[in-house]
Tab-separated table of C-alpha atoms in Angstrom:
chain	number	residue	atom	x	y	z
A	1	UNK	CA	-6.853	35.171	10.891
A	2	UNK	CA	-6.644	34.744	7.194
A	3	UNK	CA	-3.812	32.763	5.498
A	4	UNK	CA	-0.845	33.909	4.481
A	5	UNK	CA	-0.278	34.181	0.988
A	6	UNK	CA	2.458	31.815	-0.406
A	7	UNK	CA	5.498	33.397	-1.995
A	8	UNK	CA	7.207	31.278	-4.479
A	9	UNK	CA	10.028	33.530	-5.376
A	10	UNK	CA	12.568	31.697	-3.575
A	11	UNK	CA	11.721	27.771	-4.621
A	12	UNK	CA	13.271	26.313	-7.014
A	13	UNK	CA	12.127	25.448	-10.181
A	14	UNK	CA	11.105	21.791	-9.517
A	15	UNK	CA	9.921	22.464	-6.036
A	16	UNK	CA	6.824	25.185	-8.090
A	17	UNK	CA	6.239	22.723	-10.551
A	18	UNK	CA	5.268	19.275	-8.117
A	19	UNK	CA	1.972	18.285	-7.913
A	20	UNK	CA	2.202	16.845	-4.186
A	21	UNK	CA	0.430	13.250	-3.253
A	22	UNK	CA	-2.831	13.747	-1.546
A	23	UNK	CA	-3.368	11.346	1.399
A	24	UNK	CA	-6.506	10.097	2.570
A	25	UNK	CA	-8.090	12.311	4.870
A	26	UNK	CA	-7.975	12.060	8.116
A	27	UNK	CA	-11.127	13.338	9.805
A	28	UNK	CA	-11.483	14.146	13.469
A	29	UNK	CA	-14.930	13.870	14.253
A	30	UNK	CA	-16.724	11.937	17.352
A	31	UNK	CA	-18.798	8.801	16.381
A	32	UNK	CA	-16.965	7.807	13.209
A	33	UNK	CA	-17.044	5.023	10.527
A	34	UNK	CA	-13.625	5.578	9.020
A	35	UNK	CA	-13.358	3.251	6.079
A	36	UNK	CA	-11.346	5.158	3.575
A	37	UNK	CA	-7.246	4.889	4.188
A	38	UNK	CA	-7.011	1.096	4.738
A	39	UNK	CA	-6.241	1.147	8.491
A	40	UNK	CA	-6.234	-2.447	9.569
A	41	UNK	CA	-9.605	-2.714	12.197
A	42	UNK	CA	-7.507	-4.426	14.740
A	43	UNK	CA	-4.743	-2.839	16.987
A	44	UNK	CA	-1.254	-4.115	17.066
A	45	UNK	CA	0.737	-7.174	18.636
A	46	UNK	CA	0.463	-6.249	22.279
A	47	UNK	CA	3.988	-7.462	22.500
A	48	UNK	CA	4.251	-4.109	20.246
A	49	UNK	CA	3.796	-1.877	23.367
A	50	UNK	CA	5.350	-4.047	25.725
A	51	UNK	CA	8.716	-3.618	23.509
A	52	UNK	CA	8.481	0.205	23.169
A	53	UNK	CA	7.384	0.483	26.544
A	54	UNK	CA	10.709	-1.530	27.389
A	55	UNK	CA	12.538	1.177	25.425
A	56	UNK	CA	11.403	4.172	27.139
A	57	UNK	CA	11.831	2.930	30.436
A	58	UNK	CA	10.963	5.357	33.758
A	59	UNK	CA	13.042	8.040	32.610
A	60	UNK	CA	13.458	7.575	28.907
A	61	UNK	CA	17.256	7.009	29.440
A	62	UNK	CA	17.789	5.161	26.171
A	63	UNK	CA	16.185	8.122	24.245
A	64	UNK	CA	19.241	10.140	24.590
A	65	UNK	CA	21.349	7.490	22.285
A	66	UNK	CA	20.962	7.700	18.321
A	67	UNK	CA	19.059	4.620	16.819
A	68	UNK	CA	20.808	1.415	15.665
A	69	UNK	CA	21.494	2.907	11.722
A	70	UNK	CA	20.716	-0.447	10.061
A	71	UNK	CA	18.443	-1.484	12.221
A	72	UNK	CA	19.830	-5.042	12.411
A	73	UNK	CA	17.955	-6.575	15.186
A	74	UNK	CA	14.758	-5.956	12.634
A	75	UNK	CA	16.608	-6.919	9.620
A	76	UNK	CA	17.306	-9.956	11.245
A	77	UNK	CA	13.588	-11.008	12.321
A	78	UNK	CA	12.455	-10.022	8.533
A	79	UNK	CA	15.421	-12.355	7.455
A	80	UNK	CA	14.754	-15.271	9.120
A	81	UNK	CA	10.548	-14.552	8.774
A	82	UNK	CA	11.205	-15.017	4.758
A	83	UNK	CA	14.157	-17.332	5.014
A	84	UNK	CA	16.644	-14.627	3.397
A	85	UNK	CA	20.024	-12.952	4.368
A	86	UNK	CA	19.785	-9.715	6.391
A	87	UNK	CA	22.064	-8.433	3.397
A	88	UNK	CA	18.760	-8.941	1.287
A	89	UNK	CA	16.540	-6.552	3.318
A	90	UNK	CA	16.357	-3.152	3.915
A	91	UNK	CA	14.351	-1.291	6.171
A	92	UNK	CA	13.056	2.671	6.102
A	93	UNK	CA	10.602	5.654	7.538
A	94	UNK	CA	7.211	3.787	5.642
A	95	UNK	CA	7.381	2.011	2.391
A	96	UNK	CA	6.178	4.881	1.107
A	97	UNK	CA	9.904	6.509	2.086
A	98	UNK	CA	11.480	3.284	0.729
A	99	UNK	CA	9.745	3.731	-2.829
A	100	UNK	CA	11.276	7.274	-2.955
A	101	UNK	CA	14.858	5.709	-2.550
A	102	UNK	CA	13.682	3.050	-5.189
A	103	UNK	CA	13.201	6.029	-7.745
A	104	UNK	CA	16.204	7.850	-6.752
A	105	UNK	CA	18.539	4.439	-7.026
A	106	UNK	CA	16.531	2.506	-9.776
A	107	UNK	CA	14.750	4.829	-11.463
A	108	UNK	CA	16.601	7.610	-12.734
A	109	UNK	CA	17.550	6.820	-16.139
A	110	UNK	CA	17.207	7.943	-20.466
A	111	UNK	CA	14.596	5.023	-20.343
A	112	UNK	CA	10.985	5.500	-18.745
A	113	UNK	CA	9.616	3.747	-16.212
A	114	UNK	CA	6.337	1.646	-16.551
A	115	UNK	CA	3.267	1.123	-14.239
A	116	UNK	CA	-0.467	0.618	-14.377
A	117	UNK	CA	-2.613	3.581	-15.453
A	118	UNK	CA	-5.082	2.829	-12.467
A	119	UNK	CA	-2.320	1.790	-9.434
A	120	UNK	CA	-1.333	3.648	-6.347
A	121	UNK	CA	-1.523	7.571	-6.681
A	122	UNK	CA	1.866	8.338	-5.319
A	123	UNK	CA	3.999	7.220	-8.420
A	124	UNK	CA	3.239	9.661	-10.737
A	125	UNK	CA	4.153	11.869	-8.148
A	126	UNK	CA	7.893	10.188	-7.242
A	127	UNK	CA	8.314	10.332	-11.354
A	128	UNK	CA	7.889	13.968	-11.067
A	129	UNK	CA	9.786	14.622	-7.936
A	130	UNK	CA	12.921	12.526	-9.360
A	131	UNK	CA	12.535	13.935	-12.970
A	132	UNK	CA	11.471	10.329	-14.502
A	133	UNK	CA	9.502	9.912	-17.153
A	134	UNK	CA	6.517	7.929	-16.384
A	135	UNK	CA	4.807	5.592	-18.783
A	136	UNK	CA	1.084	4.340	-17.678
A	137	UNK	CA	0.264	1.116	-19.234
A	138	UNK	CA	-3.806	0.911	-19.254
A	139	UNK	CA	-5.126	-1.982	-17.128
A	140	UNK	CA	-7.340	-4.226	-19.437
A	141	UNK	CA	-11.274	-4.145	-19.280
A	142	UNK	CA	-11.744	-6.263	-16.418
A	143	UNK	CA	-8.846	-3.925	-14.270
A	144	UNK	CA	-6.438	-6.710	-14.712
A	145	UNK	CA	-2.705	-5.846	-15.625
A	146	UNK	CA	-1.770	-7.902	-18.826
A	147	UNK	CA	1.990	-8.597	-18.550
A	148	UNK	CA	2.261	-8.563	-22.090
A	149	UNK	CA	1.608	-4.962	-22.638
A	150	UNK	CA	4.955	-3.905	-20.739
A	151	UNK	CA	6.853	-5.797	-23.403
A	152	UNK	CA	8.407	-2.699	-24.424
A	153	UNK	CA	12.055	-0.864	-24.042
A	154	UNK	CA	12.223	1.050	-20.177
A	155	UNK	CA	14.267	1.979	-17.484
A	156	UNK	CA	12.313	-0.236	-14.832
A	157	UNK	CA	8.355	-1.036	-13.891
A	158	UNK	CA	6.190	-0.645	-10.560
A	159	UNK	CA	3.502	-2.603	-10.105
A	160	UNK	CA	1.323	-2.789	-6.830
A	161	UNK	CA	0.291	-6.077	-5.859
A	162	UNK	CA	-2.348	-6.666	-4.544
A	163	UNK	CA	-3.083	-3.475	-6.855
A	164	UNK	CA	-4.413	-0.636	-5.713
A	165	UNK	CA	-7.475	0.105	-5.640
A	166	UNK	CA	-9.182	-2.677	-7.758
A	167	UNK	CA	-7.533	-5.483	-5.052
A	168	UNK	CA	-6.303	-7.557	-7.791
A	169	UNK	CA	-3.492	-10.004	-7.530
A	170	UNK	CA	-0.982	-10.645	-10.345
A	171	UNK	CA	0.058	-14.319	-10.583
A	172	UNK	CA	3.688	-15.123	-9.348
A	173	UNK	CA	3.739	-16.634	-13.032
A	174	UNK	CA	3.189	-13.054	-14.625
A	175	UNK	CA	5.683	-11.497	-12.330
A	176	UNK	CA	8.380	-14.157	-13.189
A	177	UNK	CA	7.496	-13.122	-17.048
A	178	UNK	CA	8.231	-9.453	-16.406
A	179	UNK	CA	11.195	-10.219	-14.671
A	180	UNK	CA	12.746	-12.978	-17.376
A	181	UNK	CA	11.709	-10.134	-19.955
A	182	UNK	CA	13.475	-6.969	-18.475
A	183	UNK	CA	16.999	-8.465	-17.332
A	184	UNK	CA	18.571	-5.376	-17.623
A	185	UNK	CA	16.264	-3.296	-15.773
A	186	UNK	CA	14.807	-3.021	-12.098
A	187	UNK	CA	10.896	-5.222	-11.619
A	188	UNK	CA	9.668	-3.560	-8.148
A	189	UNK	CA	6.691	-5.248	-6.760
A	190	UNK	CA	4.782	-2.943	-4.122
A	191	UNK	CA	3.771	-5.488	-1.783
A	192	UNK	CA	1.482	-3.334	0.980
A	193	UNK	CA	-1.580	-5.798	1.090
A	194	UNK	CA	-0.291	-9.107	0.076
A	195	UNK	CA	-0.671	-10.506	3.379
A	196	UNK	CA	-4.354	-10.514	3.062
A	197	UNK	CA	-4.110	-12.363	-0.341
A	198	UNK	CA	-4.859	-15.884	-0.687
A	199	UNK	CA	-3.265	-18.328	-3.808
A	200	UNK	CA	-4.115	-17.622	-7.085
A	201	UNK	CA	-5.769	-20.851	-7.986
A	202	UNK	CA	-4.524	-19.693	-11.574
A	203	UNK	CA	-0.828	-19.424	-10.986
A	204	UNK	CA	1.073	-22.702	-11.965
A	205	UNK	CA	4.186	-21.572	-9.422
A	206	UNK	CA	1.622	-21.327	-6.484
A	207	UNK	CA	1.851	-23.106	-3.438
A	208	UNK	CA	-0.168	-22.532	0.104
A	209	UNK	CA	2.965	-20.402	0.739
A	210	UNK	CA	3.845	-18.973	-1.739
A	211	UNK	CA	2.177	-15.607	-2.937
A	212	UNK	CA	4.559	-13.100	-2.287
A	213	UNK	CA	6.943	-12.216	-4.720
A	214	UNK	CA	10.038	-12.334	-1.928
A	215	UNK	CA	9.149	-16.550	-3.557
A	216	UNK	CA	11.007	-15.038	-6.609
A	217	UNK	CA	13.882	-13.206	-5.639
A	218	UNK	CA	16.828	-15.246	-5.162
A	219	UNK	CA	15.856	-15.986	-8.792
A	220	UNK	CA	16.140	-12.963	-10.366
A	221	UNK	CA	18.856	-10.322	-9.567
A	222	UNK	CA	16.706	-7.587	-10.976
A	223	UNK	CA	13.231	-8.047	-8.878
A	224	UNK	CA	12.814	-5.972	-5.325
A	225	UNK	CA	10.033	-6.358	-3.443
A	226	UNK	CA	8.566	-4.140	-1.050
A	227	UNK	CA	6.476	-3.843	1.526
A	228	UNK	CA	4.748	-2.407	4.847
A	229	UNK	CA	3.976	-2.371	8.457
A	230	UNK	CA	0.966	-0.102	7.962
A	231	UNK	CA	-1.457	-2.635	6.941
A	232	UNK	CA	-1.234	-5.902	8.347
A	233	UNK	CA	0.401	-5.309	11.401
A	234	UNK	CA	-1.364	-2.397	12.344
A	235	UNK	CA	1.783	-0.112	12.698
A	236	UNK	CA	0.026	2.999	10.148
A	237	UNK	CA	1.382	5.127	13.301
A	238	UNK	CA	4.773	4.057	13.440
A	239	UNK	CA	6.230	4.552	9.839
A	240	UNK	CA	7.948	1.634	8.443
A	241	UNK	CA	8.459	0.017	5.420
A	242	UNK	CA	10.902	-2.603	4.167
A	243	UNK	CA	12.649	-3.893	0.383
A	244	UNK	CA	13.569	-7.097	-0.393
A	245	UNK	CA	16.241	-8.069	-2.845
A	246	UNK	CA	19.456	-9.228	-3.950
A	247	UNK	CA	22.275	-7.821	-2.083
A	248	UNK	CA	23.201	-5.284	-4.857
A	249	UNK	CA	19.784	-3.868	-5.282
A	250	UNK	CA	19.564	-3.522	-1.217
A	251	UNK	CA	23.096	-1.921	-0.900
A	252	UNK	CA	22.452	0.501	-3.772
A	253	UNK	CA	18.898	1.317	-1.430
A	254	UNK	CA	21.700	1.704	1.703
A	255	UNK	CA	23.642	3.744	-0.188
A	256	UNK	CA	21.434	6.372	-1.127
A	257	UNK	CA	19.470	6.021	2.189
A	258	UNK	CA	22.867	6.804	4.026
A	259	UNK	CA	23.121	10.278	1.615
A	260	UNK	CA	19.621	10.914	2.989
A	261	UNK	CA	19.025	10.002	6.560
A	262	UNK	CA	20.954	7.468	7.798
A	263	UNK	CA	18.499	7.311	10.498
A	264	UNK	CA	15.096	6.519	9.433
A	265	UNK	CA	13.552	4.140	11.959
A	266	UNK	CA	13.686	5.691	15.627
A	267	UNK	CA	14.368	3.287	18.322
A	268	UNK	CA	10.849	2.826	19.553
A	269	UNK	CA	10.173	2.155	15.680
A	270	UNK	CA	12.912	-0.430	15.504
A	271	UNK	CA	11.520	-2.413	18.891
A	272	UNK	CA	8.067	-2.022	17.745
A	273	UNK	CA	8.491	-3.329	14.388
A	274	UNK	CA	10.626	-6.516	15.534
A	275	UNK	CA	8.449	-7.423	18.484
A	276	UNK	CA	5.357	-7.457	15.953
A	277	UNK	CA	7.220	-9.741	13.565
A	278	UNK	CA	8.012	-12.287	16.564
A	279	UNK	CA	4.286	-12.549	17.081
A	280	UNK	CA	3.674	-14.613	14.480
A	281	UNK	CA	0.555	-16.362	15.908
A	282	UNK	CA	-1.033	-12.888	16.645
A	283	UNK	CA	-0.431	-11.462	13.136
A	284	UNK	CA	-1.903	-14.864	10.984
A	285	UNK	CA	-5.330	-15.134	13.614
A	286	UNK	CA	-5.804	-11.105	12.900
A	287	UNK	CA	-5.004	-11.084	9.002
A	288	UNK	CA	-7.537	-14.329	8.889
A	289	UNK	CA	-9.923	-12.355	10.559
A	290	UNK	CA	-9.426	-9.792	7.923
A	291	UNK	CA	-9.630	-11.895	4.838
A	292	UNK	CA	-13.440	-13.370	6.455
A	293	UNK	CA	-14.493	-9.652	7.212
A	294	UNK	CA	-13.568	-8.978	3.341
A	295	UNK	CA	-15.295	-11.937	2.708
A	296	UNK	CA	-18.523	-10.877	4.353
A	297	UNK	CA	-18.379	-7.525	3.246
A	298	UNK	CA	-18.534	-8.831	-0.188
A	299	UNK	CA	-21.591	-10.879	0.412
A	300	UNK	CA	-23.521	-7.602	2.047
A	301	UNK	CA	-22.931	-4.946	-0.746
A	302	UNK	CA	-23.249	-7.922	-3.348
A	303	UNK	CA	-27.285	-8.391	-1.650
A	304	UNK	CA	-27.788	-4.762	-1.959
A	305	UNK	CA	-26.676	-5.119	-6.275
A	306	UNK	CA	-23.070	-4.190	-5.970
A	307	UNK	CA	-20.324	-4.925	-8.410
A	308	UNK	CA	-17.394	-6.094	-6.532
A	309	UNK	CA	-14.051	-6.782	-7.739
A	310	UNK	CA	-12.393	-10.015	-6.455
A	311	UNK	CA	-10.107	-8.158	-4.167
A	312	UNK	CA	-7.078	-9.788	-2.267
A	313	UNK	CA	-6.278	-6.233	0.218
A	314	UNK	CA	-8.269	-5.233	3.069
A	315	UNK	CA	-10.763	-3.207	1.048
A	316	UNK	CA	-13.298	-3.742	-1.342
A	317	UNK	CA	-13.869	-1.750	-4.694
A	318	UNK	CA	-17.305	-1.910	-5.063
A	319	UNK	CA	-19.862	-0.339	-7.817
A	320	UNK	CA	-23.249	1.351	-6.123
A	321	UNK	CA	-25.798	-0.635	-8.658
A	322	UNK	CA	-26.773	3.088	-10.735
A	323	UNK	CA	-22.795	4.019	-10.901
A	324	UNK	CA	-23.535	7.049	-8.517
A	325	UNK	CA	-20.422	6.175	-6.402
A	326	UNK	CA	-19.793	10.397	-5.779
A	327	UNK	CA	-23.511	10.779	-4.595
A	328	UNK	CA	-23.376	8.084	-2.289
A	329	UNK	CA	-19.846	8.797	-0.828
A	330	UNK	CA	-21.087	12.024	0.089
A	331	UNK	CA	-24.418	10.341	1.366
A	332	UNK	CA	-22.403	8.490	3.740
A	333	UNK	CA	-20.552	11.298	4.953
A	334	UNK	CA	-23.506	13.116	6.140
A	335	UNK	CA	-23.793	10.311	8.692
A	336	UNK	CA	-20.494	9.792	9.880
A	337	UNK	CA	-19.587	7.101	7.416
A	338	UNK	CA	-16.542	7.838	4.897
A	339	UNK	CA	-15.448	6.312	2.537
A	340	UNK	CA	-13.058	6.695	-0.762
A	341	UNK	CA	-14.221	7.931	-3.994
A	342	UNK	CA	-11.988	8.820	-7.050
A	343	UNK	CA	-12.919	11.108	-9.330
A	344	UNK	CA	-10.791	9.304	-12.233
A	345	UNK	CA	-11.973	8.028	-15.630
A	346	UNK	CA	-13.130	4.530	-15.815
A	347	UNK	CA	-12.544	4.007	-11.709
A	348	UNK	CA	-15.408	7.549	-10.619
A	349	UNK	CA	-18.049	5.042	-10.451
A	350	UNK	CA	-16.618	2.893	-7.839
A	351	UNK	CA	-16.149	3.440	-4.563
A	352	UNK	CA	-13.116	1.749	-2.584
A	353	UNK	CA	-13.910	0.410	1.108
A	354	UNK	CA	-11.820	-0.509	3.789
A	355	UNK	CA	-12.053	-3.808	5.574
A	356	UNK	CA	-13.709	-2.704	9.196
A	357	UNK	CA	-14.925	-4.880	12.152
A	358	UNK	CA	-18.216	-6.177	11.894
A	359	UNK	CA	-20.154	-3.566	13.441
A	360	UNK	CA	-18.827	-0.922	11.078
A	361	UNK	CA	-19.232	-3.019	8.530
A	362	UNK	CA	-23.177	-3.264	9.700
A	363	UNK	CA	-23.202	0.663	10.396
A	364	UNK	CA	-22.168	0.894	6.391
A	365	UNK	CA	-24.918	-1.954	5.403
A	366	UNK	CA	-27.482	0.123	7.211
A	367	UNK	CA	-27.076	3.398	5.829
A	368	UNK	CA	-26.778	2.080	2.202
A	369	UNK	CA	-29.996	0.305	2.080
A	370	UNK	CA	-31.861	3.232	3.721
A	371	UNK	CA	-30.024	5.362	0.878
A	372	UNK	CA	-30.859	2.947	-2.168
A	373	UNK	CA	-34.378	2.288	-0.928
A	374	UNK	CA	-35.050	5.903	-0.794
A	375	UNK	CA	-33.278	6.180	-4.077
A	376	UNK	CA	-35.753	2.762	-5.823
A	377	UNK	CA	-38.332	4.815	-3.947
A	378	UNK	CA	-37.848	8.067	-5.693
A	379	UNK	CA	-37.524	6.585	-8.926
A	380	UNK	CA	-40.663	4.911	-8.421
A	381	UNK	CA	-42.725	7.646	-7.718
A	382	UNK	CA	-41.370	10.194	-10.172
């Protein structure tokens, strides 16, 4: 059957015009080495299941009752995880839903907003969907954001960190600068891989516990901080996301939530999500194991002469050593192996890699130095 073609007759205006976010692709095919959307390589807190499983009971009785609205009993656990008040932390359907209510609450304003050139794809595409005008601040050579170049007039800045997809962490220090600088409008700090990131050995305010900006917040009134279950705790499936703030930043985030959906996190969400952040001994031992898989993975595709930023996330952005990072993504596809490539300037010769367990990771190995030895090979003879 062929596919219907799309009338547009009856959208509206902005609804023709968006340019929708792409996600990574999901493949379905038997025997494969998926190491392109950042899945974390090790399943959940089994105390995840257990509470879900609690939920739905024999007969799924407690299905028939709406969710808790505010999900308070999570709230609370994120509260008292990052010593805050459950008044400074709000909860939603993926961080990727909580970054839309950001630009609708935050965002929407004469002034433009400011973010890296090279940073996560999807805010170029909130700034469209929310009518803001976007201003991308080039990273410097190196990928590296230089605080100093959003010392300019706007209506609020976004900055991933770790970013996304070099893996580079911003110092606390630079993010304290941004937010002393712009007291008048909203610093958001995209937080989806810190929890892999180690101290910057370069950042004065730096302690063994302090990397995340949630450090920063009871400091500044204008700083929110968000982040994700999708990564470190292995909860991609489930779909949630959290802000932290001060209390007028998270209510404004509640208010336009609650002329939204005022039910975003399902009740097997809600349990899930808690009962991981109780495990606290399960989630450091696996995000450990993550950062020393990172660590190796480095040290393989650094033998085989690739460039690797120093990442913090759990993924690599590597360099092939000819800059043929299209050729060899699809290279790797042909045997099962996949990987992301963008097709952007200054960033098409890199390829980003996901952290995997160690037999992917050896799978990968394998199958690039067949591909650049038949490659040196090649060149040789020709």
């Amino acid at each position: 059957m062929s596919e219907p073609k799309i009338d547009t007759r009856l959208w509206s205006a902005r609804a023709r015009h968006l340019s929708p976010y792409v996600p990574g692709e999901q493949p379905k095919h038997e025997n494969l080495c998926k190491l392109n959307t950042n899945e974390n390589p090790f399943p959940p807190s089994p105390k995840v299941a257990e509470a879900i499983a609690k939920v739905v009971g024999q007969q799924g009785d407690e299905l028939r009752f709406y969710p808790d609205p505010e999900s308070d009993a999570l709230r609370s656990a994120l509260a008292k995880l990052y010593n805050l008040n459950t008044n400074q932390v709000f909860v939603g359907n993926g961080s990727d839903e909580v970054l839309a209510l950001v630009f609708a609450s935050f965002f929407i304003k004469e002034r433009p907003v400011l973010a890296p050139d090279i940073s996560y794809s999807f805010y170029p595409v909130y700034a469209q969907t929310f009518g803001v005008e976007l201003v991308q601040i080039a990273l410097e050579e190196d990928f590296s954001i230089d605080p100093d170049a959003y010392r300019q007039p706007c209506g609020g800045i976004i900055i991933a960190n770790p970013n996304a997809p070099t893996g580079l962490l911003l110092s606390l220090a630079d993010i304290r600068k941004l937010a002393t600088e712009h007291t008048n409008s909203v610093i958001v700090i995209d937080e989806a891989y810190i929890d892999f990131a180690k101290v910057n050995e370069n950042d004065s305010d730096s302690d063994t516990a302090a990397v995340s900006a949630i450090n920063l917040i009871d400091e500044f009134d204008n700083l929110l901080v968000t982040q994700t279950f999708s990564k470190s705790r292995s909860l991609a499936g489930l779909r949630v996301g959290m802000a932290f703030g001060n209390v007028s930043l998270i209510e404004a985030l509640t208010r336009m939530k609650n002329s939204f959906n005022s039910y975003p996190l399902d009740k097997l969400a809600q349990a899930g999500a808690t009962a991981s952040v109780l495990d606290t001994e399960y989630f450091e031992q696996t995000c450990q194991q993550v950062v020393d898989l990172r660590e190796a993975l480095t040290a393989q595709l650094t033998a085989l002469d690739y460039q690797i930023l120093p990442s913090q996330a759990n993924f690599v952005f590597a360099r092939p050593p000819n800059g043929d990072a299209s050729s060899v993504a699809e290279a790797l596809r042909k045997q099962g192996i996949i990987v992301r490539h963008f097709d952007k300037p200054r960033i098409s010769e890199y390829l980003r890699i996901t952290v995997g367990t160690s037999d992917q990771h050896q799978r990968l190995i394998d199958a690039l130095a067949v591909l650049h030895n038949h490659k040196a090979h090649t060149a040789a003879v020709s």
